[in-house]
Short mmCIF file of C-alpha atoms in Angstrom, two decimals:
data_model
loop_
_atom_site.label_atom_id
_atom_site.label_comp_id
_atom_site.label_asym_id
_atom_site.label_seq_id
_atom_site.Cartn_x
_atom_site.Cartn_y
_atom_site.Cartn_z
CA UNK T 1340 -12.99 115.53 -13.51
CA UNK T 1341 -15.16 112.27 -13.57
CA UNK T 1342 -12.99 110.43 -11.01
CA UNK T 1343 -12.76 113.47 -9.03
CA UNK T 1344 -16.74 113.87 -8.59
CA UNK T 1345 -16.84 110.38 -8.08
CA UNK T 1346 -14.22 110.46 -5.20
CA UNK T 1347 -15.94 113.56 -3.60
CA UNK T 1348 -19.68 111.61 -3.60
CA UNK T 1349 -18.01 108.69 -2.35
CA UNK T 1350 -16.40 110.38 0.50
CA UNK T 1351 -18.81 112.52 1.81
CA UNK T 1352 -21.88 110.18 0.94
CA UNK T 1353 -19.84 107.56 3.09
CA UNK T 1354 -19.34 110.08 5.82
CA UNK T 1355 -22.60 111.70 5.89
CA UNK T 1356 -24.49 108.54 5.85
CA UNK T 1357 -22.37 106.77 8.60
CA UNK T 1358 -22.86 110.02 10.82
CA UNK T 1359 -26.80 109.50 9.89
CA UNK T 1360 -26.86 105.76 10.90
CA UNK T 1361 -24.92 106.33 14.12
CA UNK T 1362 -27.67 109.24 14.85
CA UNK T 1363 -30.30 107.13 14.00
CA UNK T 1364 -29.13 104.11 16.11
CA UNK T 1365 -28.38 106.71 19.25
CA UNK T 1366 -31.59 107.95 19.21
CA UNK T 1367 -33.36 104.72 19.47
CA UNK T 1368 -31.34 103.85 22.37
CA UNK T 1369 -32.51 107.13 24.04
CA UNK T 1370 -36.16 106.61 22.57
CA UNK T 1371 -36.27 103.31 24.75
CA UNK T 1372 -35.24 104.67 27.46
CA UNK T 1373 -38.21 107.10 27.75
CA UNK T 1374 -40.99 105.34 25.62
CA UNK T 1375 -41.69 101.40 25.10
CA UNK T 1376 -40.84 98.91 22.64
CA UNK T 1377 -44.35 98.93 21.47
CA UNK T 1378 -43.89 103.00 20.79
CA UNK T 1379 -41.08 102.45 18.86
CA UNK T 1380 -42.71 99.67 17.11
CA UNK T 1381 -45.46 101.90 15.77
CA UNK T 1382 -42.99 104.33 14.59
CA UNK T 1383 -40.92 101.99 12.27
CA UNK T 1384 -44.55 100.29 11.41
CA UNK T 1385 -45.61 103.62 10.12
CA UNK T 1386 -42.54 104.47 8.10
CA UNK T 1387 -42.66 101.49 6.19
CA UNK T 1388 -46.11 101.71 5.26
CA UNK T 1389 -45.31 105.57 4.16
CA UNK T 1390 -42.27 103.63 2.12
CA UNK T 1391 -44.70 101.74 0.21
CA UNK T 1392 -46.84 105.06 -0.51
CA UNK T 1393 -43.97 106.47 -1.69
CA UNK T 1394 -44.15 104.15 -4.37
CA UNK T 1395 -45.84 106.77 -6.31
CA UNK T 1396 -42.69 108.32 -7.29
CA UNK T 1397 -42.20 105.12 -8.89
CA UNK T 1398 -38.36 105.45 -9.56
CA UNK T 1399 -39.42 108.51 -11.95
CA UNK T 1400 -36.31 110.68 -10.37
CA UNK T 1401 -34.15 107.90 -11.50
CA UNK T 1402 -35.78 107.61 -14.97
CA UNK T 1403 -35.27 111.07 -15.73
CA UNK T 1404 -32.17 111.34 -13.75
CA UNK T 1405 -30.86 108.97 -17.06
CA UNK T 1406 -32.50 111.45 -19.61
CA UNK T 1407 -30.10 114.17 -18.00
CA UNK T 1408 -27.23 112.30 -18.33
CA UNK T 1409 -26.71 113.50 -22.07
CA UNK T 1410 -27.70 116.96 -21.99
CA UNK T 1411 -25.46 117.94 -19.03
CA UNK T 1412 -22.41 116.46 -20.96
CA UNK T 1413 -23.34 118.38 -23.74
CA UNK T 1414 -24.22 121.83 -21.92
CA UNK T 1415 -27.40 121.91 -23.31
CA UNK T 1416 -29.39 124.44 -21.01
CA UNK T 1417 -32.71 124.55 -23.04
CA UNK T 1418 -33.20 120.39 -22.74
CA UNK T 1419 -31.85 120.64 -19.07
CA UNK T 1420 -34.65 123.38 -18.52
CA UNK T 1421 -37.46 121.54 -20.43
CA UNK T 1422 -36.62 118.09 -18.54
CA UNK T 1423 -36.68 119.82 -14.99
CA UNK T 1424 -39.76 121.99 -15.96
CA UNK T 1425 -41.67 118.32 -17.05
CA UNK T 1426 -40.43 117.07 -13.77
CA UNK T 1427 -41.93 119.40 -11.56
CA UNK T 1428 -45.41 118.87 -13.04
CA UNK T 1429 -45.04 115.36 -12.58
CA UNK T 1430 -43.83 115.43 -8.53
CA UNK T 1431 -46.68 118.02 -7.79
CA UNK T 1432 -49.08 115.45 -9.09
CA UNK T 1433 -47.07 112.66 -7.11
CA UNK T 1434 -47.80 114.82 -3.83
CA UNK T 1435 -51.39 114.52 -4.49
CA UNK T 1436 -51.46 110.99 -5.15
CA UNK T 1437 -49.64 110.12 -1.84
CA UNK T 1438 -52.03 112.17 0.13
CA UNK T 1439 -55.25 110.19 -1.60
CA UNK T 1440 -53.56 106.78 -1.37
CA UNK T 1441 -52.74 107.46 2.26
CA UNK T 1442 -56.36 108.70 3.16
CA UNK T 1443 -57.68 105.39 1.42
CA UNK T 1444 -55.65 103.18 3.63
CA UNK T 1445 -56.71 104.66 6.92
CA UNK T 1446 -59.45 102.55 7.86
CA UNK T 1447 -57.13 99.12 7.75
CA UNK T 1448 -54.48 100.65 9.74
CA UNK T 1449 -55.98 98.52 12.80
CA UNK T 1450 -55.89 95.41 10.72
CA UNK T 1451 -51.77 95.72 10.36
CA UNK T 1452 -51.20 96.40 14.25
CA UNK T 1453 -51.19 93.08 16.56
CA UNK T 1454 -50.42 93.66 20.15
CA UNK T 1455 -51.11 97.38 22.03
CA UNK T 1456 -53.08 99.84 19.71
CA UNK T 1457 -54.30 101.95 22.58
CA UNK T 1458 -50.83 103.68 23.56
CA UNK T 1459 -51.19 106.47 21.01
CA UNK T 1460 -53.77 107.80 18.86
CA UNK T 1461 -52.73 105.87 15.66
CA UNK T 1462 -54.90 107.52 13.09
CA UNK T 1463 -53.66 111.05 13.74
CA UNK T 1464 -50.10 110.08 13.65
CA UNK T 1465 -50.50 107.82 10.44
CA UNK T 1466 -52.24 111.06 8.61
CA UNK T 1467 -49.33 113.32 10.00
CA UNK T 1468 -46.61 110.77 8.20
CA UNK T 1469 -49.08 110.81 5.00
CA UNK T 1470 -49.15 114.72 5.11
CA UNK T 1471 -45.14 114.64 5.63
CA UNK T 1472 -44.70 112.36 2.71
CA UNK T 1473 -47.21 114.19 0.20
CA UNK T 1474 -45.86 117.68 0.92
CA UNK T 1475 -41.94 116.49 0.37
CA UNK T 1476 -42.95 116.46 -3.17
CA UNK T 1477 -44.71 119.81 -3.31
CA UNK T 1478 -41.52 121.34 -1.76
CA UNK T 1479 -39.21 121.25 -4.48
CA UNK T 1480 -38.03 117.50 -4.06
CA UNK T 1481 -37.67 117.66 -7.81
CA UNK T 1482 -34.59 119.51 -7.88
CA UNK T 1483 -32.18 117.23 -6.39
CA UNK T 1484 -32.53 114.83 -9.46
CA UNK T 1485 -30.56 117.73 -11.12
CA UNK T 1486 -27.34 117.46 -8.68
CA UNK T 1487 -27.69 114.05 -8.70
CA UNK T 1488 -27.42 113.38 -12.38
CA UNK T 1489 -24.67 116.26 -12.42
CA UNK T 1490 -22.69 113.72 -10.05
CA UNK T 1491 -23.06 116.80 -7.02
CA UNK T 1492 -24.83 114.22 -4.95
CA UNK T 1493 -22.27 114.92 -2.16
CA UNK T 1494 -23.98 118.42 -1.66
CA UNK T 1495 -27.64 116.68 -1.14
CA UNK T 1496 -26.01 114.50 1.17
CA UNK T 1497 -24.42 117.21 2.85
CA UNK T 1498 -27.80 119.08 3.75
CA UNK T 1499 -29.19 115.80 4.95
CA UNK T 1500 -26.81 115.20 7.34
CA UNK T 1501 -26.86 118.90 9.10
CA UNK T 1502 -30.85 118.91 8.96
CA UNK T 1503 -31.45 115.55 10.10
CA UNK T 1504 -29.08 115.93 13.20
CA UNK T 1505 -30.60 119.43 13.90
CA UNK T 1506 -34.04 117.70 13.84
CA UNK T 1507 -33.28 114.80 15.72
CA UNK T 1508 -31.55 116.76 18.40
CA UNK T 1509 -34.58 118.98 18.66
CA UNK T 1510 -36.74 115.55 18.99
CA UNK T 1511 -34.66 113.87 21.59
CA UNK T 1512 -34.83 116.91 23.75
CA UNK T 1513 -38.42 117.42 23.43
CA UNK T 1514 -38.87 113.52 24.25
CA UNK T 1515 -37.00 113.93 27.57
CA UNK T 1516 -38.74 116.37 28.67
CA UNK T 1517 -42.34 115.75 27.84
CA UNK T 1518 -42.19 112.19 26.77
CA UNK T 1519 -44.87 112.99 24.19
CA UNK T 1520 -44.99 110.82 21.26
CA UNK T 1521 -47.19 112.95 19.23
CA UNK T 1522 -44.55 115.62 19.83
CA UNK T 1523 -41.68 113.83 18.90
CA UNK T 1524 -43.39 112.75 15.50
CA UNK T 1525 -44.75 116.13 14.47
CA UNK T 1526 -40.84 117.60 15.16
CA UNK T 1527 -39.54 114.74 13.01
CA UNK T 1528 -41.77 115.16 10.02
CA UNK T 1529 -40.03 118.60 9.54
CA UNK T 1530 -36.63 117.23 8.38
CA UNK T 1531 -37.54 116.43 4.67
CA UNK T 1532 -39.28 119.39 3.54
CA UNK T 1533 -36.34 121.62 5.25
CA UNK T 1534 -34.11 119.49 3.32
CA UNK T 1535 -36.10 119.91 0.20
CA UNK T 1536 -35.97 123.95 0.24
CA UNK T 1537 -32.18 123.88 1.01
CA UNK T 1538 -31.26 121.94 -2.14
CA UNK T 1539 -33.86 124.04 -3.90
CA UNK T 1540 -32.05 127.32 -2.90
CA UNK T 1541 -28.74 125.71 -4.04
CA UNK T 1542 -29.90 124.65 -7.46
CA UNK T 1543 -31.19 127.76 -8.07
CA UNK T 1544 -27.77 129.45 -7.55
CA UNK T 1545 -25.91 126.65 -9.16
CA UNK T 1546 -28.18 126.52 -12.26
CA UNK T 1547 -29.83 129.83 -12.53
CA UNK T 1548 -31.27 129.35 -15.91
CA UNK T 1549 -33.74 126.22 -14.72
CA UNK T 1550 -36.01 129.51 -12.83
CA UNK T 1551 -36.54 130.63 -16.16
CA UNK T 1552 -39.99 130.14 -17.37
CA UNK T 1553 -39.70 130.88 -20.68
CA UNK T 1554 -38.93 127.16 -21.78
CA UNK T 1555 -39.69 124.79 -24.64
CA UNK T 1556 -42.13 121.82 -23.62
CA UNK T 1557 -40.94 118.25 -24.05
CA UNK T 1558 -41.95 116.64 -27.74
CA UNK T 1559 -44.24 113.98 -27.56
CA UNK T 1560 -41.67 111.43 -28.82
CA UNK T 1561 -39.58 112.50 -25.81
CA UNK T 1562 -42.36 112.08 -23.00
CA UNK T 1563 -43.18 108.99 -24.64
CA UNK T 1564 -39.22 107.67 -24.42
CA UNK T 1565 -39.13 109.02 -20.93
CA UNK T 1566 -42.56 107.18 -19.55
CA UNK T 1567 -41.22 104.05 -21.07
CA UNK T 1568 -38.21 104.39 -19.31
CA UNK T 1569 -40.30 105.39 -16.15
CA UNK T 1570 -42.54 102.48 -16.52
CA UNK T 1571 -39.99 99.85 -16.44
CA UNK T 1572 -38.14 101.77 -13.61
CA UNK T 1573 -41.32 101.60 -11.80
CA UNK T 1574 -41.43 98.33 -11.85
CA UNK T 1575 -38.49 98.01 -10.30
CA UNK T 1576 -39.70 100.45 -7.53
CA UNK T 1577 -42.48 98.57 -6.48
CA UNK T 1578 -40.32 95.40 -5.90
CA UNK T 1579 -37.26 97.24 -4.11
CA UNK T 1580 -40.21 98.61 -1.74
CA UNK T 1581 -42.43 95.28 -1.33
CA UNK T 1582 -38.98 93.41 -0.27
CA UNK T 1583 -37.60 96.40 1.68
CA UNK T 1584 -40.97 97.47 3.53
CA UNK T 1585 -43.27 94.91 4.25
CA UNK T 1586 -41.16 92.77 6.56
CA UNK T 1587 -42.40 95.32 9.19
CA UNK T 1588 -46.17 94.99 8.19
CA UNK T 1589 -46.09 91.13 8.15
CA UNK T 1590 -44.31 91.09 11.86
CA UNK T 1591 -46.57 93.14 12.96
CA UNK T 1592 -49.68 92.08 11.52
CA UNK T 1593 -48.79 87.98 12.03
CA UNK T 1594 -46.57 88.35 15.17
CA UNK T 1595 -46.41 91.74 17.48
CA UNK T 1596 -45.83 95.17 17.15
CA UNK T 1597 -43.35 95.06 19.96
CA UNK T 1598 -41.09 92.71 17.72
CA UNK T 1599 -41.14 95.36 14.93
CA UNK T 1600 -39.17 97.10 17.42
CA UNK T 1601 -36.83 94.19 18.18
CA UNK T 1602 -36.08 93.60 14.79
CA UNK T 1603 -35.41 97.43 13.96
CA UNK T 1604 -32.64 97.35 16.20
CA UNK T 1605 -31.20 95.38 14.01
CA UNK T 1606 -32.01 96.41 10.78
CA UNK T 1607 -30.99 100.10 12.03
CA UNK T 1608 -27.22 98.53 12.09
CA UNK T 1609 -27.40 96.44 8.98
CA UNK T 1610 -29.65 98.75 7.00
CA UNK T 1611 -27.34 101.88 8.35
CA UNK T 1612 -24.27 100.05 6.82
CA UNK T 1613 -26.02 99.24 3.76
CA UNK T 1614 -26.92 102.86 3.01
CA UNK T 1615 -23.42 103.78 3.81
CA UNK T 1616 -22.46 101.16 1.05
CA UNK T 1617 -24.94 102.51 -1.31
CA UNK T 1618 -23.67 106.19 -1.08
CA UNK T 1619 -20.46 104.75 -1.57
CA UNK T 1620 -21.18 102.85 -4.81
CA UNK T 1621 -24.06 105.45 -5.77
CA UNK T 1622 -21.01 107.97 -5.86
CA UNK T 1623 -20.03 106.78 -9.20
CA UNK T 1624 -23.78 106.08 -11.00
CA UNK T 1625 -23.61 109.16 -12.92
CA UNK T 1626 -19.64 108.70 -13.86
CA UNK T 1627 -20.87 105.14 -14.91
CA UNK T 1628 -23.99 107.00 -16.78
CA UNK T 1629 -21.04 108.69 -18.89
CA UNK T 1630 -18.61 105.99 -19.39
CA UNK T 1631 -21.38 103.72 -21.15
CA UNK T 1632 -22.01 107.18 -23.51
CA UNK T 1633 -18.48 108.04 -23.91
CA UNK T 1634 -16.54 104.58 -23.71
CA UNK T 1635 -16.33 101.17 -25.59
CA UNK T 1636 -18.13 98.25 -24.10
CA UNK T 1637 -14.60 96.17 -23.10
CA UNK T 1638 -13.82 99.53 -21.15
CA UNK T 1639 -17.35 99.57 -19.33
CA UNK T 1640 -17.04 95.72 -18.70
CA UNK T 1641 -13.79 95.99 -17.11
CA UNK T 1642 -14.71 98.93 -14.82
CA UNK T 1643 -17.67 96.69 -14.13
CA UNK T 1644 -15.47 94.22 -13.20
CA UNK T 1645 -13.54 96.57 -10.72
CA UNK T 1646 -16.70 97.68 -9.03
CA UNK T 1647 -17.53 94.29 -8.45
CA UNK T 1648 -14.60 93.52 -6.66
CA UNK T 1649 -15.20 96.21 -4.52
CA UNK T 1650 -18.45 95.03 -3.64
CA UNK T 1651 -17.47 91.39 -2.95
CA UNK T 1652 -14.57 92.56 -0.79
CA UNK T 1653 -16.49 95.19 1.42
CA UNK T 1654 -19.62 93.21 1.72
CA UNK T 1655 -17.82 90.00 2.73
CA UNK T 1656 -16.01 91.89 5.00
CA UNK T 1657 -18.89 93.99 6.89
CA UNK T 1658 -21.09 90.87 6.63
CA UNK T 1659 -18.96 88.71 8.29
CA UNK T 1660 -18.18 91.55 11.01
CA UNK T 1661 -21.90 91.93 11.48
CA UNK T 1662 -22.38 87.84 11.97
CA UNK T 1663 -19.95 87.66 14.94
CA UNK T 1664 -20.13 91.29 16.72
CA UNK T 1665 -23.80 92.60 16.17
CA UNK T 1666 -25.23 90.51 19.20
CA UNK T 1667 -22.76 91.91 22.02
CA UNK T 1668 -23.42 95.31 20.25
CA UNK T 1669 -27.40 94.92 20.76
CA UNK T 1670 -26.66 93.32 24.51
CA UNK T 1671 -24.49 96.38 25.55
CA UNK T 1672 -27.17 99.07 24.42
CA UNK T 1673 -30.32 97.46 24.43
CA UNK T 1674 -30.41 94.60 26.80
CA UNK T 1675 -29.79 91.13 26.86
CA UNK T 1676 -33.42 90.29 26.65
CA UNK T 1677 -33.83 92.06 22.91
CA UNK T 1678 -31.38 89.82 21.44
CA UNK T 1679 -31.94 87.32 18.86
CA UNK T 1680 -30.89 83.59 18.46
CA UNK T 1681 -27.58 82.71 15.92
CA UNK T 1682 -30.13 81.74 13.14
CA UNK T 1683 -32.10 84.96 12.98
CA UNK T 1684 -28.77 86.90 13.15
CA UNK T 1685 -27.51 84.81 10.23
CA UNK T 1686 -30.08 85.07 7.88
CA UNK T 1687 -30.36 89.00 8.17
CA UNK T 1688 -26.64 88.57 7.39
CA UNK T 1689 -27.06 86.30 4.49
CA UNK T 1690 -29.69 88.89 2.86
CA UNK T 1691 -27.38 91.74 3.58
CA UNK T 1692 -24.58 89.90 1.67
CA UNK T 1693 -26.39 88.58 -1.13
CA UNK T 1694 -27.83 92.06 -1.97
CA UNK T 1695 -24.64 93.37 -1.43
CA UNK T 1696 -23.22 91.22 -3.98
CA UNK T 1697 -25.36 92.50 -6.55
CA UNK T 1698 -24.77 96.31 -6.02
CA UNK T 1699 -22.91 96.60 -9.15
CA UNK T 1700 -25.74 95.05 -11.09
CA UNK T 1701 -27.99 97.76 -9.94
CA UNK T 1702 -25.75 100.55 -10.43
CA UNK T 1703 -25.33 99.32 -14.24
CA UNK T 1704 -29.22 98.85 -14.91
CA UNK T 1705 -29.87 102.34 -13.40
CA UNK T 1706 -26.82 104.21 -15.06
CA UNK T 1707 -27.31 102.48 -18.11
CA UNK T 1708 -31.48 102.87 -18.25
CA UNK T 1709 -32.38 99.39 -18.40
CA UNK T 1710 -35.46 99.94 -17.11
CA UNK T 1711 -37.63 98.67 -19.63
CA UNK T 1712 -35.99 95.35 -20.74
CA UNK T 1713 -35.92 94.07 -17.63
CA UNK T 1714 -39.47 94.86 -16.44
CA UNK T 1715 -40.72 91.43 -15.68
CA UNK T 1716 -37.87 90.38 -12.84
CA UNK T 1717 -39.25 92.79 -10.45
CA UNK T 1718 -42.64 91.86 -10.77
CA UNK T 1719 -41.98 88.37 -10.49
CA UNK T 1720 -39.39 88.74 -7.20
CA UNK T 1721 -42.25 91.18 -5.45
CA UNK T 1722 -44.93 88.42 -6.08
CA UNK T 1723 -43.18 85.36 -4.78
CA UNK T 1724 -41.72 87.45 -1.63
CA UNK T 1725 -45.06 88.50 -0.53
CA UNK T 1726 -46.16 84.71 -1.40
CA UNK T 1727 -43.14 82.94 0.35
CA UNK T 1728 -42.85 85.09 3.34
CA UNK T 1729 -46.85 84.90 4.06
CA UNK T 1730 -46.77 81.40 3.84
CA UNK T 1731 -43.51 80.94 6.03
CA UNK T 1732 -44.34 83.25 8.91
CA UNK T 1733 -47.07 81.64 9.90
CA UNK T 1734 -45.22 78.34 10.09
CA UNK T 1735 -41.93 79.55 11.60
CA UNK T 1736 -42.37 83.06 12.37
CA UNK T 1737 -39.51 86.07 11.82
CA UNK T 1738 -37.30 83.35 10.24
CA UNK T 1739 -40.07 82.73 7.86
CA UNK T 1740 -40.34 86.68 6.65
CA UNK T 1741 -36.20 86.97 5.96
CA UNK T 1742 -36.01 83.77 4.56
CA UNK T 1743 -39.16 84.80 2.14
CA UNK T 1744 -37.09 87.37 0.88
CA UNK T 1745 -33.63 85.73 0.57
CA UNK T 1746 -35.82 82.99 -1.64
CA UNK T 1747 -37.49 85.22 -3.96
CA UNK T 1748 -34.09 86.91 -4.26
CA UNK T 1749 -32.66 84.11 -5.30
CA UNK T 1750 -34.99 82.53 -7.76
CA UNK T 1751 -35.39 85.97 -9.80
CA UNK T 1752 -32.91 88.63 -9.19
CA UNK T 1753 -29.82 87.06 -8.30
CA UNK T 1754 -29.11 85.45 -11.83
CA UNK T 1755 -31.24 87.82 -14.12
CA UNK T 1756 -29.94 91.33 -13.62
CA UNK T 1757 -26.31 89.72 -14.61
CA UNK T 1758 -27.78 88.33 -17.63
CA UNK T 1759 -29.46 91.89 -18.50
CA UNK T 1760 -26.73 93.65 -17.98
CA UNK T 1761 -24.15 91.14 -19.86
CA UNK T 1762 -26.48 90.82 -22.87
CA UNK T 1763 -27.70 94.39 -23.30
CA UNK T 1764 -24.71 96.66 -22.20
CA UNK T 1765 -21.38 94.76 -22.52
CA UNK T 1766 -22.59 91.83 -25.20
CA UNK T 1767 -20.59 89.52 -23.77
CA UNK T 1768 -21.48 85.87 -22.12
CA UNK T 1769 -21.97 85.99 -18.80
CA UNK T 1770 -20.51 83.08 -17.64
CA UNK T 1771 -17.47 85.20 -16.62
CA UNK T 1772 -19.53 86.78 -13.98
CA UNK T 1773 -20.85 83.70 -12.26
CA UNK T 1774 -17.48 82.45 -12.26
CA UNK T 1775 -16.22 85.36 -10.40
CA UNK T 1776 -19.30 85.61 -8.31
CA UNK T 1777 -18.64 81.67 -7.35
CA UNK T 1778 -14.80 82.63 -6.53
CA UNK T 1779 -15.71 85.65 -4.23
CA UNK T 1780 -18.56 83.04 -2.27
CA UNK T 1781 -15.52 80.36 -1.94
CA UNK T 1782 -13.40 83.10 -0.19
CA UNK T 1783 -16.27 84.45 2.00
CA UNK T 1784 -17.21 80.78 3.16
CA UNK T 1785 -13.43 79.94 3.96
CA UNK T 1786 -12.74 83.46 5.62
CA UNK T 1787 -16.20 83.46 7.43
CA UNK T 1788 -15.96 80.13 8.60
CA UNK T 1789 -12.41 81.03 10.12
CA UNK T 1790 -13.53 84.22 11.76
CA UNK T 1791 -16.46 82.40 13.53
CA UNK T 1792 -14.56 80.10 14.66
CA UNK T 1793 -11.70 82.33 16.22
CA UNK T 1794 -13.99 84.61 17.91
CA UNK T 1795 -16.12 82.02 19.51
CA UNK T 1796 -12.58 80.67 21.27
CA UNK T 1797 -11.56 83.81 22.62
CA UNK T 1798 -11.39 83.12 26.42
CA UNK T 1799 -12.28 86.76 28.23
CA UNK T 1800 -15.04 89.30 27.79
CA UNK T 1801 -15.97 92.83 28.66
CA UNK T 1802 -14.61 95.58 26.63
CA UNK T 1803 -11.28 93.53 25.83
CA UNK T 1804 -12.68 90.68 24.56
CA UNK T 1805 -15.06 92.69 22.39
CA UNK T 1806 -11.99 94.75 20.94
CA UNK T 1807 -10.23 91.39 20.20
CA UNK T 1808 -12.82 90.18 18.55
CA UNK T 1809 -12.81 93.48 15.92
CA UNK T 1810 -9.68 92.66 15.55
CA UNK T 1811 -9.98 89.39 14.16
CA UNK T 1812 -13.29 90.40 12.11
CA UNK T 1813 -11.14 92.73 10.22
CA UNK T 1814 -8.03 91.04 10.00
CA UNK T 1815 -9.11 87.59 8.87
CA UNK T 1816 -11.39 88.81 5.76
CA UNK T 1817 -9.00 91.53 4.31
CA UNK T 1818 -6.39 89.28 4.49
CA UNK T 1819 -7.95 86.62 2.82
CA UNK T 1820 -9.46 88.80 0.11
CA UNK T 1821 -5.78 90.70 -0.50
CA UNK T 1822 -4.29 87.22 -0.71
CA UNK T 1823 -7.06 85.66 -3.26
CA UNK T 1824 -6.92 89.27 -5.69
CA UNK T 1825 -3.72 91.38 -5.16
CA UNK T 1826 -2.39 90.12 -8.13
CA UNK T 1827 -5.72 90.41 -10.70
CA UNK T 1828 -5.97 93.12 -12.98
CA UNK T 1829 -8.98 94.67 -11.29
CA UNK T 1830 -7.19 95.05 -8.09
CA UNK T 1831 -4.11 97.13 -9.95
CA UNK T 1832 -6.56 99.20 -11.47
CA UNK T 1833 -8.49 100.34 -8.28
CA UNK T 1834 -5.29 100.54 -6.40
CA UNK T 1835 -4.10 103.04 -8.99
CA UNK T 1836 -6.96 104.94 -9.57
CA UNK T 1837 -7.70 105.78 -5.98
CA UNK T 1838 -3.94 106.68 -5.10
CA UNK T 1839 -4.02 108.98 -8.29
CA UNK T 1840 -7.53 110.20 -7.18
CA UNK T 1841 -5.85 110.65 -3.66
CA UNK T 1842 -2.63 112.47 -5.09
CA UNK T 1843 -4.59 115.00 -6.87
CA UNK T 1844 -7.12 115.88 -4.11
CA UNK T 1845 -3.81 116.54 -1.94
CA UNK T 1846 -2.01 118.19 -4.45
CA UNK T 1847 -4.91 120.86 -5.31
CA UNK T 1848 -5.23 121.32 -1.28
CA UNK T 1849 -1.61 122.52 -0.75
CA UNK T 1850 -1.86 124.95 -4.02
CA UNK T 1851 -5.14 126.48 -2.29
CA UNK T 1852 -2.83 126.72 0.80
CA UNK T 1853 -0.33 128.40 -0.89
CA UNK T 1854 -2.50 130.65 -2.79
CA UNK T 1855 -4.09 131.55 0.75
#
C-alpha cells in the first residue's frame, strides 16, 4: 500500500506539474505579445516579494505534517482531530501576520524597482497580491496538510492543475481583449482561494470526523514539541525563501526590472522542471516518514541510496539537456534579443544540478523531523547568500546574483545536510555518501562534456538540428548512467520496485475492467 500510494503521488504530481509548467511558459509567451517585458518583470518581482511574506507560515505545515504520521498510521482519529484544530487556529493567525507585514513594506516598494515604475499603480497591484496571499490562509489552506501526510498529495495536485488552467485561460482571454494588467492580476488572485476551497470540501468528505467541534486540545508538552520542530523548520523555510526569492529583488534593485523578466524566462523553464522533480520525489516523502518509524536504520539508509541514485541520474540528464537546449528554446519563443550568454546559462544549470543532487537529503530531513538539530545551517546559508550576492551583483551583474547563491550553498548546505542525516538517522559514517556523490559528479562531467561537444558539431539548424540535439542530449547522459550503475544493488532495487508497482496497477485496472 505504501509503494502504491507513492507511485500514484509520483505519477499524478509529475504529470500535473509538467502541465502547470507548460501552461506558465505558454502564458509568458502570450503575455509579452500584448504587454512589455517591464510588465512581466513587475509581475515576477511582486510574486517574489509575496514569497518572502509567506515566510510567516515558516514551515508550520511541514512540521505539523510530521506529527500526523503516527496518528494516521495508528488510526487515532481523536489525535488527528486535535492536531488539525490546532493547525486551523495557527493558519488563521498567519493570514493576519502576512497582511500586516505586507502593509508595513508598502512604503519601501519603489526602492526595489529600478527602471520604469509608471506602467501601473504599483502600490495597488502589490496590495492585491498581499490580500490574496493572506486570504489563502483563511480559506482552509491548513486542510491540505492532512492529505499530504496521508499520502494523498495527488488530490491536491489534481485540483491545482484544473483550477490553474481555468484561471490562466480566463486571464489570457481578458489580456487579449482588454490588455489591462490590473484586470489580469485581479483574476490571477482567485486561483489559491479556489484551490483551498476545493481541497477543504474533499478533506471534509474523506475525513468527516475533523469537522467535529468536540475535540480534546493538545497538551502543553505536545504543543512544546510541535513548536520546537516548527522553530527548527522555520529556519529552513527562511533559508529556502531567501535563496529562491531574493534573486529577482536584487536584480530589480541593482540592475533593471526588465532583466527580471528576461531572467524569469529562463527560470520558468528551469524552475518548472525543478517543480516536476520535486513532485516526483515529494510523492515518497510520507512513505519515508513511515519507513523511518517502522523499519531498521540499515533498510532506511539503503532506500536513501536508491532514491539518491534517482536524483543523480535525473538531475544530470535534465541539467545537461537544459545546458544545450535552453537557448534555442528561448530564441524560438521569445526572440534572440532575449537570450543570455553561455556563462549565465551554465551558472543557472550548475545551481539546478547542485540543488537537485541533494533532493534526497531534503526529503529525509523533512520526513524524519530533523528541523531542530539542523537549525543553524539555514541561518548561515541565508546570511551568506545575501552578503555574497550583494557584493558580486555590484561587480559582475546578474552572474554575481547566481554565483552568490551557488557559493553560499557550497559553503553550508552541500556538506552539512548529509552529515546531519547520516549521524542522526542512519547512525553511519557519512563518507559513503560523499564517495557516491563524487562518482556521480565524475559521470556527469564526462557525459556533459561529450554531449556539449557532440551537439556543437551538428552541422545543420532548424527543426532537424534541434531534434538531433535533443536525441544526443537524451542518449549520452542516460547511456552513461546506465553503463556505470546498471550492476549496482540500488539500480536492481529501483528496477524491481518500479516493475512490481507497474504490474500491480495494471493488474488492478484489468480486474476493475472485468468487473465493469
